[in-house]
């Protein structure tokens, strides 16, 4: 069994309205030092798979096809074997 | 200037309907080895602050008060100094 932690983030060139809204709220609440906020996703996937190579291939594929939108988002992932 | 990366995750005891939906989609698409999916947030905050101790204090406070719901979510963060 493998556990993958996938991080999906907006590309730098893409405006993040949710981040802008959170920044505004933080300023209002007194956190005036906040210069920028960017919001992404963290997805944990538990995958039953025979080898690490196969797990890596599947995680890459599902991240590209399902979890992210390659036009506006990037993804990275970490993979660890679990009992 | 400090860059904090904050991870907000649902507590283990809390049902994650978004994760369940994604798991269903992945099965439909042929990723049958997927056993579990949990979805969280990854927030990057750029913070202008005089010291690391002060930055840590502010990030903890804003994570607790704004970015997470302590009743159902946990958070962790990493902090690094940037130019």
mmCIF file of C-alpha atoms in Angstrom:
data_model
loop_
_atom_site.group_PDB
_atom_site.id
_atom_site.type_symbol
_atom_site.label_atom_id
_atom_site.label_comp_id
_atom_site.label_asym_id
_atom_site.label_seq_id
_atom_site.Cartn_x
_atom_site.Cartn_y
_atom_site.Cartn_z
ATOM 1 C CA UNK A 1 0.000 0.000 0.000
ATOM 2 C CA UNK A 2 1.238 3.466 -0.849
ATOM 3 C CA UNK A 3 0.278 6.859 0.502
ATOM 4 C CA UNK A 4 0.645 9.786 -1.872
ATOM 5 C CA UNK A 5 0.366 13.397 -0.783
ATOM 6 C CA UNK A 6 -0.373 15.573 -3.775
ATOM 7 C CA UNK A 7 -0.127 19.365 -3.766
ATOM 8 C CA UNK A 8 -2.062 21.219 -6.432
ATOM 9 C CA UNK A 9 -1.220 24.902 -6.799
ATOM 10 C CA UNK A 10 -2.260 27.634 -9.198
ATOM 11 C CA UNK A 11 0.434 28.635 -11.661
ATOM 12 C CA UNK A 12 2.182 31.873 -10.678
ATOM 13 C CA UNK A 13 0.743 33.735 -13.644
ATOM 14 C CA UNK A 14 -2.846 32.875 -12.688
ATOM 15 C CA UNK A 15 -4.847 35.242 -10.482
ATOM 16 C CA UNK A 16 -6.083 33.648 -7.252
ATOM 17 C CA UNK A 17 -9.327 35.415 -6.248
ATOM 18 C CA UNK A 18 -9.788 33.203 -3.178
ATOM 19 C CA UNK A 19 -6.312 34.172 -1.995
ATOM 20 C CA UNK A 20 -7.038 37.861 -2.609
ATOM 21 C CA UNK A 21 -10.233 37.573 -0.544
ATOM 22 C CA UNK A 22 -8.435 35.870 2.333
ATOM 23 C CA UNK A 23 -5.707 38.527 2.249
ATOM 24 C CA UNK A 24 -8.395 41.200 2.550
ATOM 25 C CA UNK A 25 -9.973 39.453 5.540
ATOM 26 C CA UNK A 26 -6.600 39.087 7.242
ATOM 27 C CA UNK A 27 -5.895 42.804 6.819
ATOM 28 C CA UNK A 28 -9.309 43.642 8.258
ATOM 29 C CA UNK A 29 -8.587 41.404 11.240
ATOM 30 C CA UNK A 30 -5.334 43.187 11.977
ATOM 31 C CA UNK A 31 -2.769 40.989 10.243
ATOM 32 C CA UNK A 32 -1.394 43.929 8.321
ATOM 33 C CA UNK A 33 1.968 42.347 7.524
ATOM 34 C CA UNK A 34 0.379 39.869 5.112
ATOM 35 C CA UNK A 35 1.667 40.641 1.616
ATOM 36 C CA UNK A 36 0.280 37.739 -0.409
ATOM 37 C CA UNK A 37 -1.933 34.686 -0.016
ATOM 38 C CA UNK A 38 -2.169 31.806 -2.495
ATOM 39 C CA UNK A 39 -4.535 28.917 -1.932
ATOM 40 C CA UNK A 40 -4.046 25.409 -3.239
ATOM 41 C CA UNK A 41 -5.106 21.861 -2.487
ATOM 42 C CA UNK A 42 -3.496 19.050 -0.544
ATOM 43 C CA UNK A 43 -4.837 15.629 -1.492
ATOM 44 C CA UNK A 44 -3.979 12.392 0.287
ATOM 45 C CA UNK A 45 -4.493 9.219 -1.737
ATOM 46 C CA UNK A 46 -4.152 5.710 -0.329
ATOM 47 C CA UNK A 47 -3.342 3.380 -3.205
ATOM 48 C CA UNK A 48 -3.083 -0.385 -3.349
ATOM 49 C CA UNK A 49 -0.399 -1.164 -5.872
ATOM 50 C CA UNK A 50 2.280 -3.785 -6.498
ATOM 51 C CA UNK A 51 5.354 -1.635 -6.961
ATOM 52 C CA UNK A 52 6.536 1.881 -6.264
ATOM 53 C CA UNK A 53 7.082 2.477 -9.983
ATOM 54 C CA UNK A 54 3.491 1.526 -10.778
ATOM 55 C CA UNK A 55 2.180 3.650 -7.875
ATOM 56 C CA UNK A 56 4.165 6.633 -9.154
ATOM 57 C CA UNK A 57 2.788 6.181 -12.647
ATOM 58 C CA UNK A 58 -0.816 6.005 -11.415
ATOM 59 C CA UNK A 59 -0.474 8.993 -9.067
ATOM 60 C CA UNK A 60 1.039 11.080 -11.857
ATOM 61 C CA UNK A 61 -1.780 10.109 -14.198
ATOM 62 C CA UNK A 62 -4.623 10.737 -11.761
ATOM 63 C CA UNK A 63 -3.110 14.039 -10.660
ATOM 64 C CA UNK A 64 -2.923 15.215 -14.265
ATOM 65 C CA UNK A 65 -6.310 13.930 -15.354
ATOM 66 C CA UNK A 66 -8.498 14.361 -12.285
ATOM 67 C CA UNK A 67 -6.989 16.371 -9.453
ATOM 68 C CA UNK A 68 -5.527 19.273 -11.395
ATOM 69 C CA UNK A 69 -6.310 21.415 -14.381
ATOM 70 C CA UNK A 70 -3.002 21.489 -16.300
ATOM 71 C CA UNK A 71 -3.940 24.743 -18.030
ATOM 72 C CA UNK A 72 -3.874 26.772 -14.819
ATOM 73 C CA UNK A 73 -2.427 24.459 -12.159
ATOM 74 C CA UNK A 74 0.783 22.639 -11.283
ATOM 75 C CA UNK A 75 1.122 19.625 -9.040
ATOM 76 C CA UNK A 76 3.842 17.901 -7.042
ATOM 77 C CA UNK A 77 3.596 14.781 -4.935
ATOM 78 C CA UNK A 78 5.351 12.712 -2.294
ATOM 79 C CA UNK A 79 4.998 8.947 -2.175
ATOM 80 C CA UNK A 80 5.632 6.658 0.776
ATOM 81 C CA UNK A 81 5.053 2.975 1.344
ATOM 82 C CA UNK A 82 2.744 2.228 4.266
ATOM 83 C CA UNK A 83 1.780 -1.006 5.986
ATOM 84 C CA UNK B 1 9.925 38.703 4.950
ATOM 85 C CA UNK B 2 8.711 35.209 5.776
ATOM 86 C CA UNK B 3 6.927 32.622 3.682
ATOM 87 C CA UNK B 4 4.616 30.260 5.527
ATOM 88 C CA UNK B 5 3.102 27.181 3.961
ATOM 89 C CA UNK B 6 0.082 26.085 5.943
ATOM 90 C CA UNK B 7 -1.633 22.725 5.537
ATOM 91 C CA UNK B 8 -5.210 22.458 6.729
ATOM 92 C CA UNK B 9 -6.615 18.940 6.947
ATOM 93 C CA UNK B 10 -9.858 17.463 8.201
ATOM 94 C CA UNK B 11 -9.533 15.568 11.470
ATOM 95 C CA UNK B 12 -9.426 11.793 10.973
ATOM 96 C CA UNK B 13 -12.785 11.323 12.660
ATOM 97 C CA UNK B 14 -14.536 13.730 10.291
ATOM 98 C CA UNK B 15 -16.175 12.432 7.102
ATOM 99 C CA UNK B 16 -14.774 13.972 3.914
ATOM 100 C CA UNK B 17 -17.584 13.963 1.302
ATOM 101 C CA UNK B 18 -15.386 15.675 -1.309
ATOM 102 C CA UNK B 19 -12.793 12.941 -0.874
ATOM 103 C CA UNK B 20 -15.447 10.243 -1.156
ATOM 104 C CA UNK B 21 -16.690 11.813 -4.399
ATOM 105 C CA UNK B 22 -13.181 11.970 -5.860
ATOM 106 C CA UNK B 23 -12.565 8.340 -4.886
ATOM 107 C CA UNK B 24 -15.742 7.372 -6.748
ATOM 108 C CA UNK B 25 -14.630 9.266 -9.854
ATOM 109 C CA UNK B 26 -11.192 7.659 -9.746
ATOM 110 C CA UNK B 27 -12.730 4.178 -9.547
ATOM 111 C CA UNK B 28 -14.999 4.965 -12.497
ATOM 112 C CA UNK B 29 -11.966 6.119 -14.473
ATOM 113 C CA UNK B 30 -10.135 2.854 -13.857
ATOM 114 C CA UNK B 31 -7.961 3.700 -10.844
ATOM 115 C CA UNK B 32 -9.326 0.735 -8.920
ATOM 116 C CA UNK B 33 -6.452 0.512 -6.464
ATOM 117 C CA UNK B 34 -7.484 3.774 -4.745
ATOM 118 C CA UNK B 35 -8.569 2.933 -1.182
ATOM 119 C CA UNK B 36 -9.037 6.363 0.316
ATOM 120 C CA UNK B 37 -8.931 10.046 -0.641
ATOM 121 C CA UNK B 38 -8.803 12.950 1.819
ATOM 122 C CA UNK B 39 -8.806 16.531 0.609
ATOM 123 C CA UNK B 40 -7.294 19.465 2.442
ATOM 124 C CA UNK B 41 -5.938 22.936 1.775
ATOM 125 C CA UNK B 42 -2.444 24.244 1.199
ATOM 126 C CA UNK B 43 -2.140 27.971 1.868
ATOM 127 C CA UNK B 44 0.935 30.071 1.149
ATOM 128 C CA UNK B 45 1.218 33.310 3.106
ATOM 129 C CA UNK B 46 3.878 35.949 2.516
ATOM 130 C CA UNK B 47 4.313 37.909 5.714
ATOM 131 C CA UNK B 48 6.336 41.008 6.493
ATOM 132 C CA UNK B 49 7.524 40.680 10.036
ATOM 133 C CA UNK B 50 10.506 41.645 12.190
ATOM 134 C CA UNK B 51 11.446 38.332 13.733
ATOM 135 C CA UNK B 52 10.862 34.641 13.203
ATOM 136 C CA UNK B 53 9.229 34.357 16.626
ATOM 137 C CA UNK B 54 6.726 37.085 15.780
ATOM 138 C CA UNK B 55 6.042 35.527 12.348
ATOM 139 C CA UNK B 56 5.403 32.153 13.967
ATOM 140 C CA UNK B 57 3.000 33.692 16.458
ATOM 141 C CA UNK B 58 1.026 35.494 13.736
ATOM 142 C CA UNK B 59 0.860 32.463 11.437
ATOM 143 C CA UNK B 60 -0.382 30.277 14.296
ATOM 144 C CA UNK B 61 -3.028 32.839 15.179
ATOM 145 C CA UNK B 62 -4.289 33.421 11.643
ATOM 146 C CA UNK B 63 -4.333 29.684 10.918
ATOM 147 C CA UNK B 64 -6.447 29.065 14.002
ATOM 148 C CA UNK B 65 -8.783 32.001 13.578
ATOM 149 C CA UNK B 66 -9.182 32.332 9.825
ATOM 150 C CA UNK B 67 -7.775 29.494 7.759
ATOM 151 C CA UNK B 68 -9.055 26.536 9.739
ATOM 152 C CA UNK B 69 -12.095 25.502 11.704
ATOM 153 C CA UNK B 70 -10.610 24.037 14.905
ATOM 154 C CA UNK B 71 -13.727 21.947 15.555
ATOM 155 C CA UNK B 72 -13.195 19.750 12.496
ATOM 156 C CA UNK B 73 -9.760 20.637 11.134
ATOM 157 C CA UNK B 74 -6.098 20.475 12.102
ATOM 158 C CA UNK B 75 -3.296 22.570 10.699
ATOM 159 C CA UNK B 76 0.471 22.406 10.428
ATOM 160 C CA UNK B 77 2.841 24.911 8.903
ATOM 161 C CA UNK B 78 6.387 25.453 7.687
ATOM 162 C CA UNK B 79 8.066 28.819 7.923
ATOM 163 C CA UNK B 80 11.044 30.069 5.958
ATOM 164 C CA UNK B 81 12.736 33.424 5.676
ATOM 165 C CA UNK B 82 12.782 34.832 2.155
ATOM 166 C CA UNK B 83 14.487 37.833 0.631
#
